[in-house]
Structures are given as C-alpha cells and as structure tokens.
Amino acid sequence: KGNMTALDFIEYKYGEEGTDKYKKRVFDIFLKSQNTDFKMSKGKLRKLQMSERDIPENFIDRDIRNTQYIVRKAISLLKDVCRDVLATTGSVTDKLREDWQIIDVLKELNYPKYEKMGLTETIYNNEGKPLQRIIDWTKRNDHRHHAMDAITVAFTKHEHIHYLNTMNSIGEKPSNVKALKLNHLEKNGRGTWVFKPPMPLQNLRKEVKDNLEQLLVSLKAKNKVATLNVNKIKKKTGIQKMVQLTPRGSLHKETVYGTKMEYVVKKESINGSFNEEKIKTVAKQEYQNLLLKRLHENGNDSKKAFTGKNSLKKSPIYVSLSQNIKVPDKVNTVTLETVYTTRKPINSNTFSNEKQIEKIVDSKLRKLIWDRFEQYGKNAKEAFANLEENPIWLNKEKGIQVKRVTVTGVTNVLPLGHKHDYKGLVIIDSEGNEIPSEFVSTGNNHHVAIYEDHEGNYQENVVSFYEAVERTRQGLPVIDYSFNDELGWKFMFTMKQNEMFVFPNQKTGFNPAEFDLKNPVNYSRVSPNLYRVQKFTTKDYVFRHHLETEIVDRNETMTIIWHRLRNPEKLKGIVKVRINHLGEIVHIGEY
C-alpha cells in the first residue's frame, strides 16, 4: 500500500470494478456499525473513501478549530487591557490593503531581489502600458507580510467593517449605507470606489515602505540542552520524587546499526596529505612505488614532494618516459574501514532515488533493485508498490524473494551497549577492551564552535546534541571555550540553528564592522545582509535570509536569499548579532 490511500490502493490493484465493490462494502459496514457499541464515524467513512487528490492541501479541520480558539483567547486577553476589541476577517483586511496600495509597497521592496534571480516579466495593461511584475509572487514568501497586515488592521475602523458586512449581506440595505459610502469611500483615478486612506496616499506608502525596510525578523534560537525536572514515582511507601536532568530533544535517531569491515575504494587527488601511510593505500603497486620514491627523495616531506613546483601537474612522475605514460594526479586508494549497516524493507520510501539504491551493500541485490527501478521508469511508487503480487525474485525456482536488504548508514555513531557471550558476560578483545555493539546515529548537531588557530586560520568543532547533553550532565559548559588551547586556538563564536549573522556585501560596499548595528537608523542597511543559520555540518554551513519563508536551494538564488559556505575561513567578516522579540539588535558578538 505504501503512501497510497485505501481507495487508491484498491483502484491500483483491482481496477474500477474492485473499487465499486470496496466502496459498497465500506458503506455497508458503516450502516451496520450504527446499531452497535462501536459505531464507525462519518469522518472514518469519508477517509476510507478518499483519494489522494481529494486530500485538502491547506488547513485541516483541526487546524481551523485551533485557529478559532486562539482568536477567541487573544480577544479575551486583550479585553483585559483595551476598552474595545473587535475581530475582523481576512477579506476585510484584503480589501483595505488593496485600496490603500499597501500590498504594492511589499511588491516593490521585493522586486529588485526577484529581478536579480530572473523571476520577473513585462505585462501590458488595458491601455498598452508596459508594467513590470514578479512571476508567481505571493506575499507569504516574505515574513514582513505579517507586519503589512498589522499596519492595515491598525487603521481599520468599525465603519469599514460595518460597510463591507452590510454590502455583502443579502436583502434590503439599511438607510445609512449611502452615508457610510460618502464618508469613507472615494473614487480613484480609474473611477472605482475605494476606501479613503488614513493619510494622503503617497505619505502612507512612504511610511509603510520606511518601516518595512527597517524591519528585522526575530527567530528563537535552539539554545536549550537540558532542564531539571521533578519526576514522581508511585511506590508502596508513597510517592517518591526524583530531580532528573531531562534532554530537550532526542539524543539519537531511532534506527539501530550493526558493523562490518569492508574494503572501500576512493579516487583521491595526490596532494600534501600523501605521506608514506597514505601512499601505501594506493591500489596500483606501480604507482605506489613511484610515489614512495618521490616522497623519500624529498626527505619524507609530503607537502614538499607533491605540492607547489613538485605537484604532479607541474612535475609529473613518469611510468614510461619513452611512451609518455605518467602517474595520474588522481589515483584509486583502498582502505579497510568499519561500515555501519542496518536492514531496511523494500518500499518507495526507503528507495525513492538512485542514491538510496547505491547504499545497498550486496552488489547482486543492488542490481536487482536497480533493474526493477529502471523497469518502471524510475518511478519508485510503481516499482515497489505491491511486492506480494509482483515480487522481486532472488531465486524464482526456489521461491526466494527479496523483501529486505542491508544498507550502509551513517558515520557519526555511538554504541548503545557492548557484545556479550551466551552466558551474558561482556566479551573482551585482544587488547582488553569491551567490544561496542548496536550503534545509533547521534542525530542533530547542537552547535559548531569556531576558533582561530595560531596561524590566524579559522577552525571548527562540531558538537552533537548528544555531546552537549553529556557536557551538561557532567557540569561542564555546553560550549568548550578552551578547546585545543594547548595548540594556540582562540575561541571566536558559535553557530546554532536560527542564530543571526550580518554578512559583508562587496557589491554594495556594506561592511558590518563599519556600522553601529544597534542603531535603528542603520536597520535598513542591515536587513538586506542579515541571515539566520538554517543548518550546518562539518565544514558546510547554510544561511537563509531572515525575511525568507521558503526553503528552496536553487543555484540562481545563492548569495541573494541564501549562502552556503564550505570552509570555516569563509566565515571571516560575518558578525553575530542577537535580536530580541521586538526586532531590535540588542547584542553584537557571542552571547
């Protein structure tokens, strides 16, 4: 069945006739259940007869009810501090925002950005005048649409709501409608009746634009690691209270991995890291001997042997000078490595693309899965939808099907336990150490700490959430400020998800070090260069512009709405800032 609804699965497996029988059977069960203690609800009936195309894309009923409750609660709280609180609807705000051209201001602010990305077009109005427009633009792509709506609501009057409600009602209109229209509406340049702006239109547009340009979005950074909780346990002697440290997130992912030793072949560029130990992993013996010879000739200094004027591009090593055969600058290396594996079922979720299929350990099984994937035009849902009726055979004559396969998993792991013998005793290896077993991935990283080494280069230390919790448990600070002190490293700053950084901009000449970032006068200069930490891993940091609501990584939008830095050195020049709930920069640097 996979991700298909019940109805779609029946239709896929049994066709139109089977679908009609299924619908009738479900409805009969619904009717019979009404006379029992276990009634089938109408909601259950509707879902059993629902196709995927019928699933609503927007709010589900529960979300709508939650929103209604939030509005009622907000009104109740506001009435404690305000004399008069009135809830309005989105349609009223839409009308006023359109009439006062506030929506146009947000479009104008976004236009230069979309123009750089090539997402604008020229259209012509009824008079043949060319107009510039953003393709498929929606206000929800910019966090400032909340502020824009708030400005509109702030200028909304009772009379605006009363007039629109009256005009939308059915039946005879009250006598005061005409008076409301004359007092609060006027004709624009096209002869259309619009609501009068709360101030001259040009002044309103300028004020809205100035305020939206200075707006900085505040996002909650993920700082919490663990908190002390009081756990209560019921015992015969009474309730026992225990104060325990509770992690504020999962310590590791659910999947449990095993291990196996495997020869791993990699194509690597010959560079300064090719010392004697590294050269001995080169697959071709002939290349290995020649590289070792070059290394020994240079006093076993790998940087001297394979970089600068001695790099293979500038100073090649010849296998055969007469035939002009050289050692390539990229060679295959073979190393015996520990690979972490787990068993996974064959379905469209597990193997939805080529990369996931490549992780299958057994080459024969990998080919079988790949052949099935290609047979159905690389459509995983069709290829792996019904393996009971359409099995993948390992040996058809013996009736051996492939239902689960072993796949490689992760590299950052920690053991849940240690190996035991049949008596339950811990097994010790030849060096007297316990043998770890049942590995799990450490999951999300908590932060990456950036340091400056003794040569002035930026270095990193990525800390997992598990490690952060362990440091808290031991009474240590979550951030290791003295990491590699003995090597002359100096702590600079940390990066956690949703923390804010101001980037320099060479094109506009903006340098955050030259501005007073706390001064609101400079916020309009800061805003285009303010980014939040979206995600990070070892030597790979992704930042998203603070106004962006969508997470789409397209090459043409890089450096405009997102940055991806793959080296700690590229972090030089960015400035960490803290933004409070009011959108004010209250701290510069580490906090």
Coordinates of C-alpha atoms in Angstrom, one line a residue:
K1 CA 0.0 0.0 0.0
G2 CA 2.9 2.4 0.8
N3 CA 1.8 6.0 0.9
M4 CA -1.4 5.4 -1.1
T5 CA -4.8 5.9 0.4
A6 CA -7.0 2.8 0.9
L7 CA -9.2 3.8 -2.1
D8 CA -6.1 4.5 -4.4
F9 CA -4.6 1.1 -3.4
I10 CA -7.8 -0.8 -4.2
E11 CA -8.1 1.1 -7.5
Y12 CA -4.5 0.3 -8.4
K13 CA -4.8 -3.4 -7.5
Y14 CA -8.3 -4.3 -8.5
G15 CA -9.4 -1.7 -11.0
E16 CA -12.7 0.1 -11.4
E17 CA -14.9 -2.9 -10.6
G18 CA -13.0 -3.7 -7.4
T19 CA -13.2 0.0 -6.4
D20 CA -17.0 0.0 -6.7
K21 CA -17.2 -3.2 -4.6
Y22 CA -14.9 -1.7 -2.0
K23 CA -17.0 1.5 -1.7
K24 CA -20.2 -0.5 -1.2
R25 CA -18.6 -2.8 1.4
V26 CA -17.3 0.1 3.4
F27 CA -20.7 1.9 3.3
D28 CA -22.4 -1.4 4.4
I29 CA -20.0 -1.7 7.3
F30 CA -20.8 1.9 8.3
L31 CA -24.5 1.3 8.3
K32 CA -24.3 -1.9 10.3
S33 CA -22.0 -0.3 12.9
Q34 CA -24.6 2.3 13.8
N35 CA -26.6 -0.3 15.7
T36 CA -23.5 -1.5 17.7
D37 CA -21.5 -0.1 20.6
F38 CA -18.6 0.5 18.1
K39 CA -20.0 3.0 15.6
M40 CA -17.9 4.0 12.6
S41 CA -17.8 7.7 12.5
K42 CA -18.7 9.7 9.3
G43 CA -15.1 11.1 9.3
K44 CA -13.7 7.5 9.2
L45 CA -16.1 6.7 6.3
R46 CA -15.0 9.8 4.4
K47 CA -11.3 9.0 4.9
L48 CA -11.8 5.3 3.8
Q49 CA -13.4 6.6 0.6
M50 CA -11.0 9.4 -0.1
S51 CA -8.5 9.5 -2.9
E52 CA -5.1 11.3 -2.6
R53 CA -6.3 14.1 -4.9
D54 CA -9.2 14.8 -2.5
I55 CA -6.9 15.4 0.5
P56 CA -7.0 19.2 1.2
E57 CA -3.7 21.0 0.7
N58 CA -4.5 23.8 3.1
F59 CA -5.8 23.7 6.7
I60 CA -7.4 20.6 8.0
D61 CA -10.5 20.9 10.2
R62 CA -8.5 20.6 13.5
D63 CA -6.2 23.5 12.4
I64 CA -9.2 25.7 11.7
R65 CA -10.7 24.9 15.1
N66 CA -7.3 25.6 16.8
T67 CA -7.1 29.0 15.0
Q68 CA -10.6 29.9 16.1
Y69 CA -9.7 29.0 19.7
I70 CA -6.5 31.1 19.5
V71 CA -8.5 34.1 18.2
R72 CA -11.1 33.8 21.0
K73 CA -8.4 33.5 23.6
A74 CA -6.5 36.5 22.1
I75 CA -9.6 38.7 22.3
S76 CA -10.2 37.6 25.9
L77 CA -6.7 38.6 26.9
L78 CA -6.8 41.9 25.0
K79 CA -10.1 42.9 26.7
D80 CA -8.2 43.0 30.0
V81 CA -6.1 45.9 28.8
C82 CA -8.2 47.5 26.0
R83 CA -11.6 49.1 26.2
D84 CA -12.8 47.9 22.8
V85 CA -11.6 44.8 20.9
L86 CA -13.1 43.8 17.6
A87 CA -12.1 40.8 15.4
T88 CA -12.2 41.3 11.7
T89 CA -11.8 38.8 8.8
G90 CA -9.1 38.3 6.2
S91 CA -11.4 39.6 3.4
V92 CA -11.8 43.0 5.1
T93 CA -8.0 43.3 5.5
D94 CA -7.5 42.2 1.9
K95 CA -9.9 44.9 0.6
L96 CA -8.3 47.7 2.7
R97 CA -4.8 46.6 1.9
E98 CA -5.6 46.6 -1.8
D99 CA -7.4 50.0 -1.8
W100 CA -4.6 51.7 0.2
Q101 CA -1.9 50.1 -2.1
I102 CA 0.0 48.7 0.9
I103 CA 0.4 45.4 -0.9
D104 CA 2.1 47.2 -3.8
V105 CA 4.7 48.5 -1.4
L106 CA 5.8 45.0 -0.4
K107 CA 5.9 44.0 -4.1
E108 CA 8.2 47.0 -4.8
L109 CA 10.5 46.1 -2.0
N110 CA 10.8 42.5 -3.3
Y111 CA 11.2 43.4 -7.0
P112 CA 15.0 44.1 -7.1
K113 CA 15.6 40.7 -5.5
Y114 CA 13.4 38.7 -7.9
E115 CA 14.8 40.7 -10.9
K116 CA 18.4 39.5 -10.0
M117 CA 17.0 35.9 -9.9
G118 CA 15.4 36.4 -13.4
L119 CA 11.9 35.8 -11.9
T120 CA 10.2 39.0 -13.4
E121 CA 8.3 39.6 -16.5
T122 CA 6.8 42.5 -18.5
I123 CA 3.0 42.7 -19.0
Y124 CA 0.8 45.3 -20.6
N125 CA -2.3 46.9 -19.1
N126 CA -5.6 47.8 -21.0
E127 CA -4.0 51.0 -22.2
G128 CA -1.0 49.1 -23.7
K129 CA 1.4 50.5 -21.0
P130 CA 4.2 48.1 -20.0
L131 CA 4.3 47.0 -16.4
Q132 CA 7.0 45.0 -14.5
R133 CA 5.7 42.1 -12.5
I134 CA 7.2 39.3 -10.3
I135 CA 6.3 35.8 -11.7
D136 CA 4.1 33.8 -9.3
W137 CA 4.7 36.2 -6.5
T138 CA 2.9 35.7 -3.1
K139 CA 3.2 37.8 0.0
R140 CA 3.7 34.7 2.1
N141 CA 7.3 34.4 0.7
D142 CA 8.3 37.4 2.9
H143 CA 7.9 37.4 6.7
R144 CA 7.1 41.1 6.5
H145 CA 3.6 40.3 5.2
H146 CA 2.6 39.9 8.9
A147 CA 3.7 43.5 9.6
M148 CA 1.9 44.7 6.5
D149 CA -1.3 43.1 7.7
A150 CA -0.8 44.6 11.2
I151 CA -0.5 48.1 9.7
T152 CA -3.7 47.6 7.8
V153 CA -5.6 46.3 10.9
A154 CA -4.3 49.2 12.9
F155 CA -6.0 51.7 10.5
T156 CA -9.2 49.6 10.2
K157 CA -12.3 51.3 11.7
H158 CA -15.7 50.0 12.8
E159 CA -17.3 51.8 9.9
H160 CA -15.1 49.9 7.3
I161 CA -16.2 46.5 8.7
H162 CA -19.8 47.6 9.1
Y163 CA -20.0 48.9 5.5
L164 CA -18.4 45.7 4.0
N165 CA -20.6 43.4 6.1
T166 CA -23.7 45.3 5.0
M167 CA -22.8 45.3 1.3
N168 CA -22.1 41.5 1.4
S169 CA -25.4 40.7 3.2
I170 CA -28.5 39.5 1.4
G171 CA -31.6 41.6 1.4
E172 CA -32.5 45.2 1.7
K173 CA -29.7 47.6 2.7
P174 CA -30.1 49.9 5.6
S175 CA -30.5 53.7 5.0
N176 CA -27.1 54.6 6.5
V177 CA -25.2 52.7 3.7
K178 CA -25.1 55.7 1.5
A179 CA -23.8 57.9 4.3
L180 CA -21.1 55.4 5.1
K181 CA -20.0 55.3 1.5
L182 CA -19.8 59.1 1.1
N183 CA -17.9 59.4 4.4
H184 CA -15.4 56.6 4.0
L185 CA -15.0 55.9 0.3
E186 CA -13.9 57.9 -2.8
K187 CA -13.3 57.3 -6.5
N188 CA -9.8 56.6 -7.6
G189 CA -8.2 57.7 -10.9
R190 CA -10.0 54.8 -12.7
G191 CA -13.4 55.7 -11.4
T192 CA -13.6 52.8 -8.9
W193 CA -14.9 53.3 -5.4
V194 CA -12.1 52.7 -2.9
F195 CA -11.7 53.3 0.9
K196 CA -10.1 56.6 1.8
P197 CA -6.6 56.1 3.1
P198 CA -5.9 57.2 6.7
M199 CA -3.5 59.8 5.4
P200 CA -2.5 61.1 2.0
L201 CA -1.8 58.0 -0.1
Q202 CA 1.8 59.0 -1.0
N203 CA 2.6 59.7 2.6
L204 CA 1.1 56.3 3.7
R205 CA 3.1 54.4 1.1
K206 CA 6.3 56.2 2.2
E207 CA 5.7 55.5 5.9
V208 CA 4.9 51.8 5.2
K209 CA 8.0 51.4 3.0
D210 CA 10.3 53.1 5.5
N211 CA 9.1 50.9 8.3
L212 CA 9.1 47.6 6.4
E213 CA 12.7 48.3 5.2
Q214 CA 13.9 48.6 8.8
L215 CA 12.1 45.5 10.0
L216 CA 14.3 42.7 11.4
V217 CA 12.7 39.3 12.0
S218 CA 13.2 37.7 15.4
L219 CA 13.6 33.9 15.5
K220 CA 14.0 31.7 18.5
A221 CA 17.4 30.1 18.5
K222 CA 17.7 26.5 19.7
N223 CA 19.7 27.1 22.8
K224 CA 18.2 24.7 25.4
V225 CA 20.0 21.5 26.0
A226 CA 18.6 20.0 29.2
T227 CA 16.4 21.1 32.1
L228 CA 15.9 19.8 35.7
N229 CA 12.5 18.1 36.1
V230 CA 10.9 16.6 39.1
N231 CA 9.8 13.0 38.3
K232 CA 7.2 11.4 40.6
I233 CA 7.2 7.6 41.0
K234 CA 4.4 5.7 42.9
K235 CA 5.6 3.2 45.4
K236 CA 4.0 1.2 48.2
T237 CA 5.6 3.6 50.7
G238 CA 4.2 6.6 48.9
I239 CA 5.2 9.0 46.1
Q240 CA 8.9 9.2 45.6
K241 CA 10.2 12.4 43.9
M242 CA 13.4 12.5 41.9
V243 CA 15.1 15.5 40.4
Q244 CA 16.5 14.5 37.0
L245 CA 18.1 16.1 34.0
T246 CA 15.8 15.9 31.0
P247 CA 17.2 16.5 27.5
R248 CA 15.2 19.0 25.4
G249 CA 15.3 16.8 22.3
S250 CA 16.2 13.3 21.0
L251 CA 19.7 12.1 21.9
H252 CA 19.9 9.9 18.8
K253 CA 17.9 8.6 15.9
E254 CA 15.7 5.5 16.1
T255 CA 17.5 3.2 13.7
V256 CA 20.0 0.8 15.2
Y257 CA 23.0 -0.1 13.1
G258 CA 25.4 -3.1 13.1
T259 CA 29.0 -3.0 11.8
K260 CA 31.1 -4.8 9.2
M261 CA 34.6 -4.4 7.9
E262 CA 34.7 -3.5 4.2
Y263 CA 37.3 -2.5 1.6
V264 CA 36.4 1.0 0.4
V265 CA 37.8 2.3 -2.9
K266 CA 38.1 6.1 -3.4
K267 CA 39.5 8.2 -6.2
E268 CA 41.7 10.8 -4.5
S269 CA 43.9 13.7 -5.7
I270 CA 47.6 13.4 -4.9
N271 CA 48.4 16.3 -2.6
G272 CA 50.3 17.2 0.5
S273 CA 48.4 14.7 2.6
F274 CA 50.1 11.8 0.8
N275 CA 52.5 10.6 3.4
E276 CA 54.0 7.1 3.5
E277 CA 51.0 5.6 5.2
K278 CA 48.6 7.2 2.7
I279 CA 50.7 6.1 -0.3
K280 CA 50.6 2.5 0.9
T281 CA 46.8 2.6 0.3
V282 CA 47.2 3.3 -3.4
A283 CA 45.6 0.4 -5.3
K284 CA 48.2 0.1 -8.2
Q285 CA 51.5 -1.2 -6.9
E286 CA 53.5 0.5 -9.7
Y287 CA 52.1 4.0 -8.8
Q288 CA 52.7 3.2 -5.1
N289 CA 56.4 2.5 -5.7
L290 CA 56.9 5.6 -7.8
L291 CA 55.1 7.9 -5.3
L292 CA 57.2 6.4 -2.4
K293 CA 60.4 7.1 -4.3
R294 CA 59.4 10.8 -4.8
L295 CA 58.5 11.1 -1.1
H296 CA 61.9 9.6 0.0
E297 CA 63.8 11.9 -2.4
N298 CA 62.1 14.9 -0.6
G299 CA 63.0 13.8 3.0
N300 CA 59.6 12.2 3.6
D301 CA 58.0 15.7 3.5
S302 CA 54.7 15.0 1.6
K303 CA 54.0 18.8 1.1
K304 CA 57.4 19.3 -0.4
A305 CA 57.0 16.1 -2.6
F306 CA 53.6 16.7 -4.0
T307 CA 52.7 20.4 -3.8
G308 CA 53.9 23.7 -5.4
K309 CA 56.6 23.2 -8.0
N310 CA 56.6 19.4 -7.3
S311 CA 52.8 18.9 -7.9
L312 CA 52.2 16.2 -10.5
K313 CA 50.8 18.8 -12.9
K314 CA 54.0 20.8 -12.9
S315 CA 56.5 18.0 -12.2
P316 CA 54.9 14.7 -13.4
I317 CA 56.2 11.2 -12.4
Y318 CA 56.8 9.1 -15.5
V319 CA 55.9 5.4 -15.5
S320 CA 57.4 5.2 -19.0
L321 CA 59.3 8.2 -20.4
S322 CA 59.5 6.8 -23.9
Q323 CA 55.8 6.1 -24.1
N324 CA 54.9 9.3 -22.2
I325 CA 52.9 7.3 -19.5
K326 CA 52.6 9.3 -16.3
V327 CA 51.3 8.7 -12.8
P328 CA 47.8 10.4 -12.9
D329 CA 47.1 13.2 -10.5
K330 CA 44.1 11.2 -9.2
V331 CA 44.6 7.6 -8.1
N332 CA 42.4 4.9 -6.5
T333 CA 43.1 4.2 -2.8
V334 CA 41.8 1.0 -1.0
T335 CA 41.3 1.0 2.8
L336 CA 39.7 -1.4 5.2
E337 CA 37.0 0.6 7.0
T338 CA 34.3 0.0 9.5
V339 CA 30.9 0.4 7.8
Y340 CA 27.7 0.8 9.8
T341 CA 24.7 -1.1 8.3
T342 CA 21.1 -1.7 9.0
R343 CA 18.3 -3.8 7.5
K344 CA 15.5 -1.9 5.6
P345 CA 12.3 -3.1 3.8
I346 CA 12.0 -2.5 0.1
N347 CA 9.4 0.2 -0.5
S348 CA 9.0 3.6 -2.2
N349 CA 10.1 5.5 1.0
T350 CA 13.3 3.6 1.5
F351 CA 14.4 3.5 -2.1
S352 CA 12.9 6.5 -3.8
N353 CA 16.0 7.6 -5.8
E354 CA 19.3 6.4 -7.2
K355 CA 21.5 7.5 -4.2
Q356 CA 19.4 5.4 -1.8
I357 CA 19.8 2.3 -4.0
E358 CA 23.5 2.8 -4.2
K359 CA 23.7 2.3 -0.4
I360 CA 22.7 -1.4 -0.7
V361 CA 25.7 -3.5 0.5
D362 CA 25.2 -6.6 -1.6
S363 CA 26.1 -5.9 -5.3
K364 CA 23.8 -8.7 -6.6
L365 CA 20.8 -7.4 -4.6
R366 CA 21.7 -3.8 -5.6
K367 CA 21.5 -4.7 -9.3
L368 CA 18.1 -6.5 -8.8
I369 CA 16.6 -3.4 -7.1
W370 CA 18.1 -1.1 -9.7
D371 CA 16.7 -3.2 -12.6
R372 CA 13.2 -3.1 -11.0
F373 CA 13.6 0.7 -10.5
E374 CA 14.6 1.2 -14.2
Q375 CA 11.9 -1.2 -15.4
Y376 CA 9.2 1.2 -14.1
G377 CA 10.8 4.3 -15.5
K378 CA 12.5 5.2 -12.1
N379 CA 9.0 5.6 -10.5
A380 CA 9.6 4.2 -7.0
K381 CA 5.9 4.1 -6.1
E382 CA 5.1 1.8 -9.1
A383 CA 8.3 -0.2 -8.8
F384 CA 7.9 -1.2 -5.2
A385 CA 4.1 -0.7 -4.6
N386 CA 3.0 -4.4 -4.3
L387 CA 5.8 -6.9 -3.8
E388 CA 3.3 -9.6 -2.7
E389 CA 1.7 -9.7 -6.1
N390 CA 4.8 -8.6 -8.0
P391 CA 7.8 -9.9 -6.1
I392 CA 11.5 -9.3 -6.7
W393 CA 13.0 -12.8 -7.1
L394 CA 16.4 -13.7 -5.9
N395 CA 15.8 -17.3 -6.9
K396 CA 12.4 -17.9 -8.6
E397 CA 12.8 -21.7 -8.8
K398 CA 13.4 -22.0 -5.1
G399 CA 10.8 -19.3 -4.3
I400 CA 13.3 -16.9 -2.6
Q401 CA 12.0 -13.3 -2.7
V402 CA 13.9 -10.1 -1.8
K403 CA 11.9 -8.2 0.8
R404 CA 14.6 -6.6 3.0
V405 CA 18.2 -5.6 2.2
T406 CA 21.2 -4.4 4.2
V407 CA 22.2 -0.8 3.5
T408 CA 25.1 1.3 4.7
G409 CA 24.1 4.1 7.0
V410 CA 26.0 6.8 8.9
T411 CA 29.4 7.7 10.0
N412 CA 28.7 9.7 13.3
V413 CA 27.6 6.9 15.7
L414 CA 27.7 5.9 19.3
P415 CA 27.2 2.5 20.8
L416 CA 24.2 1.6 22.9
G417 CA 25.9 -1.4 24.5
H418 CA 28.7 -4.0 24.3
K419 CA 28.9 -7.5 23.0
H420 CA 28.0 -10.4 25.3
D421 CA 28.5 -14.1 25.2
Y422 CA 25.7 -16.7 25.6
K423 CA 26.2 -16.5 29.4
G424 CA 25.7 -12.8 29.4
L425 CA 29.3 -11.9 30.1
V426 CA 30.9 -8.9 28.3
I427 CA 33.3 -10.0 25.5
I428 CA 36.8 -8.5 25.7
D429 CA 39.0 -8.1 22.6
S430 CA 42.7 -8.9 22.3
E431 CA 43.7 -5.5 23.8
G432 CA 41.4 -6.0 26.8
N433 CA 38.7 -3.5 25.7
E434 CA 35.0 -4.1 25.6
I435 CA 33.6 -4.6 22.1
P436 CA 30.8 -2.0 21.3
S437 CA 27.6 -3.0 19.6
E438 CA 24.2 -1.7 18.5
F439 CA 25.2 1.7 17.1
V440 CA 22.9 4.7 16.7
S441 CA 23.3 7.9 14.8
T442 CA 23.9 10.9 17.1
G443 CA 21.3 12.8 15.1
N444 CA 21.2 16.6 15.0
N445 CA 24.1 18.8 15.8
H446 CA 23.7 21.3 18.7
H447 CA 26.3 23.9 17.6
V448 CA 29.5 24.4 15.7
A449 CA 32.2 26.4 17.6
I450 CA 34.6 28.5 15.5
Y451 CA 38.2 29.0 16.7
E452 CA 41.2 30.9 15.3
D453 CA 44.5 28.9 15.3
H454 CA 48.0 30.2 16.0
E455 CA 48.4 31.0 12.2
G456 CA 45.2 33.1 12.1
N457 CA 43.1 30.5 10.3
Y458 CA 39.6 29.6 11.3
Q459 CA 39.0 26.1 12.6
E460 CA 35.8 24.3 13.7
N461 CA 34.5 21.9 16.3
V462 CA 31.0 20.5 15.5
V463 CA 29.2 19.4 18.7
S464 CA 26.3 17.0 18.5
F465 CA 23.2 17.3 20.7
Y466 CA 24.2 14.1 22.5
E467 CA 27.7 15.6 23.3
A468 CA 26.1 18.8 24.5
V469 CA 23.8 16.9 26.9
E470 CA 26.7 14.8 28.2
R471 CA 28.7 18.0 28.9
T472 CA 25.7 19.4 30.8
R473 CA 25.4 16.2 32.8
Q474 CA 29.0 16.4 33.8
G475 CA 28.6 20.0 35.0
L476 CA 30.7 21.4 32.1
P477 CA 29.7 24.4 30.0
V478 CA 28.0 23.4 26.8
I479 CA 30.5 25.4 24.7
D480 CA 34.1 24.3 25.1
Y481 CA 35.8 27.7 25.2
S482 CA 39.3 26.1 25.9
F483 CA 39.1 23.6 23.1
N484 CA 42.7 23.0 21.7
D485 CA 44.1 25.7 24.0
E486 CA 47.4 23.8 24.0
L487 CA 47.6 24.3 20.2
G488 CA 47.1 28.0 20.5
W489 CA 43.4 28.0 19.4
K490 CA 41.3 31.0 20.4
F491 CA 37.5 30.8 20.7
M492 CA 35.7 33.2 18.3
F493 CA 31.9 32.4 18.2
T494 CA 29.4 29.6 17.9
M495 CA 26.6 29.0 15.4
K496 CA 23.3 27.4 16.4
Q497 CA 20.2 26.9 14.3
N498 CA 18.3 30.2 13.9
E499 CA 21.1 32.4 15.3
M500 CA 21.6 35.6 13.3
F501 CA 24.6 36.9 11.4
V502 CA 25.3 40.1 9.4
F503 CA 27.2 39.4 6.2
P504 CA 29.5 41.9 4.4
N505 CA 28.5 42.7 0.8
Q506 CA 31.2 43.6 -1.7
K507 CA 28.7 44.6 -4.4
T508 CA 27.1 47.3 -2.3
G509 CA 30.2 48.1 -0.2
F510 CA 28.5 47.2 3.1
N511 CA 30.8 46.2 5.9
P512 CA 29.1 45.4 9.2
A513 CA 32.3 46.4 11.1
E514 CA 31.9 50.0 10.0
F515 CA 28.3 50.4 11.2
D516 CA 26.7 50.8 14.6
L517 CA 24.4 47.8 14.2
K518 CA 22.4 48.6 17.3
N519 CA 21.3 51.9 15.9
P520 CA 17.8 51.5 14.4
V521 CA 18.7 54.2 11.8
N522 CA 21.0 51.5 10.2
Y523 CA 18.5 48.7 10.2
S524 CA 17.5 49.4 6.5
R525 CA 21.2 48.7 5.6
V526 CA 21.4 45.7 7.9
S527 CA 18.2 44.0 6.7
P528 CA 19.4 43.0 3.2
N529 CA 22.6 41.4 4.7
L530 CA 21.0 39.7 7.7
Y531 CA 20.9 35.9 7.6
R532 CA 19.9 33.1 10.0
V533 CA 21.7 29.8 10.4
Q534 CA 19.5 27.3 8.7
K535 CA 21.6 24.1 9.1
F536 CA 25.2 23.0 9.3
T537 CA 27.5 20.0 9.4
T538 CA 31.3 19.5 9.2
K539 CA 32.7 22.4 7.0
D540 CA 29.3 23.0 5.4
Y541 CA 27.2 25.9 6.7
V542 CA 23.9 27.1 5.1
F543 CA 22.4 30.5 5.9
R544 CA 18.9 31.7 4.9
H545 CA 17.9 35.4 4.6
H546 CA 15.9 36.5 7.6
L547 CA 12.9 37.6 5.5
E548 CA 12.5 34.4 3.6
T549 CA 9.8 31.9 4.5
E550 CA 10.5 29.2 1.8
I551 CA 13.5 26.8 1.9
V552 CA 14.4 26.3 -1.7
D553 CA 18.1 25.9 -2.6
R554 CA 18.5 27.0 -6.2
N555 CA 21.9 27.9 -7.6
E556 CA 20.5 31.1 -9.2
T557 CA 19.3 32.4 -5.8
M558 CA 22.6 31.7 -4.0
T559 CA 24.1 34.8 -2.3
I560 CA 20.8 36.6 -2.9
I561 CA 18.5 34.7 -0.5
W562 CA 20.8 32.0 0.9
H563 CA 24.5 31.4 1.4
R564 CA 26.4 28.1 1.5
L565 CA 29.9 28.2 2.9
R566 CA 32.0 25.1 2.8
N567 CA 35.1 26.3 4.7
P568 CA 35.5 27.9 8.1
E569 CA 37.8 30.5 6.5
K570 CA 34.8 31.9 4.6
L571 CA 33.2 32.9 7.9
K572 CA 35.6 35.7 8.3
G573 CA 33.9 39.1 8.2
I574 CA 30.5 38.0 9.3
V575 CA 29.2 39.4 12.6
K576 CA 26.9 37.6 15.1
V577 CA 24.0 39.6 16.5
R578 CA 21.2 38.9 18.9
I579 CA 17.7 40.2 18.0
N580 CA 15.0 40.5 20.7
H581 CA 11.3 39.9 20.4
L582 CA 10.7 43.4 19.2
G583 CA 13.1 43.0 16.3
E584 CA 15.9 45.2 17.9
I585 CA 19.6 44.3 17.8
V586 CA 20.5 44.1 21.5
H587 CA 23.9 42.4 21.4
I588 CA 26.8 42.1 19.0
G589 CA 29.1 39.1 19.1
E590 CA 28.9 35.9 21.1
Y591 CA 26.3 35.8 23.9

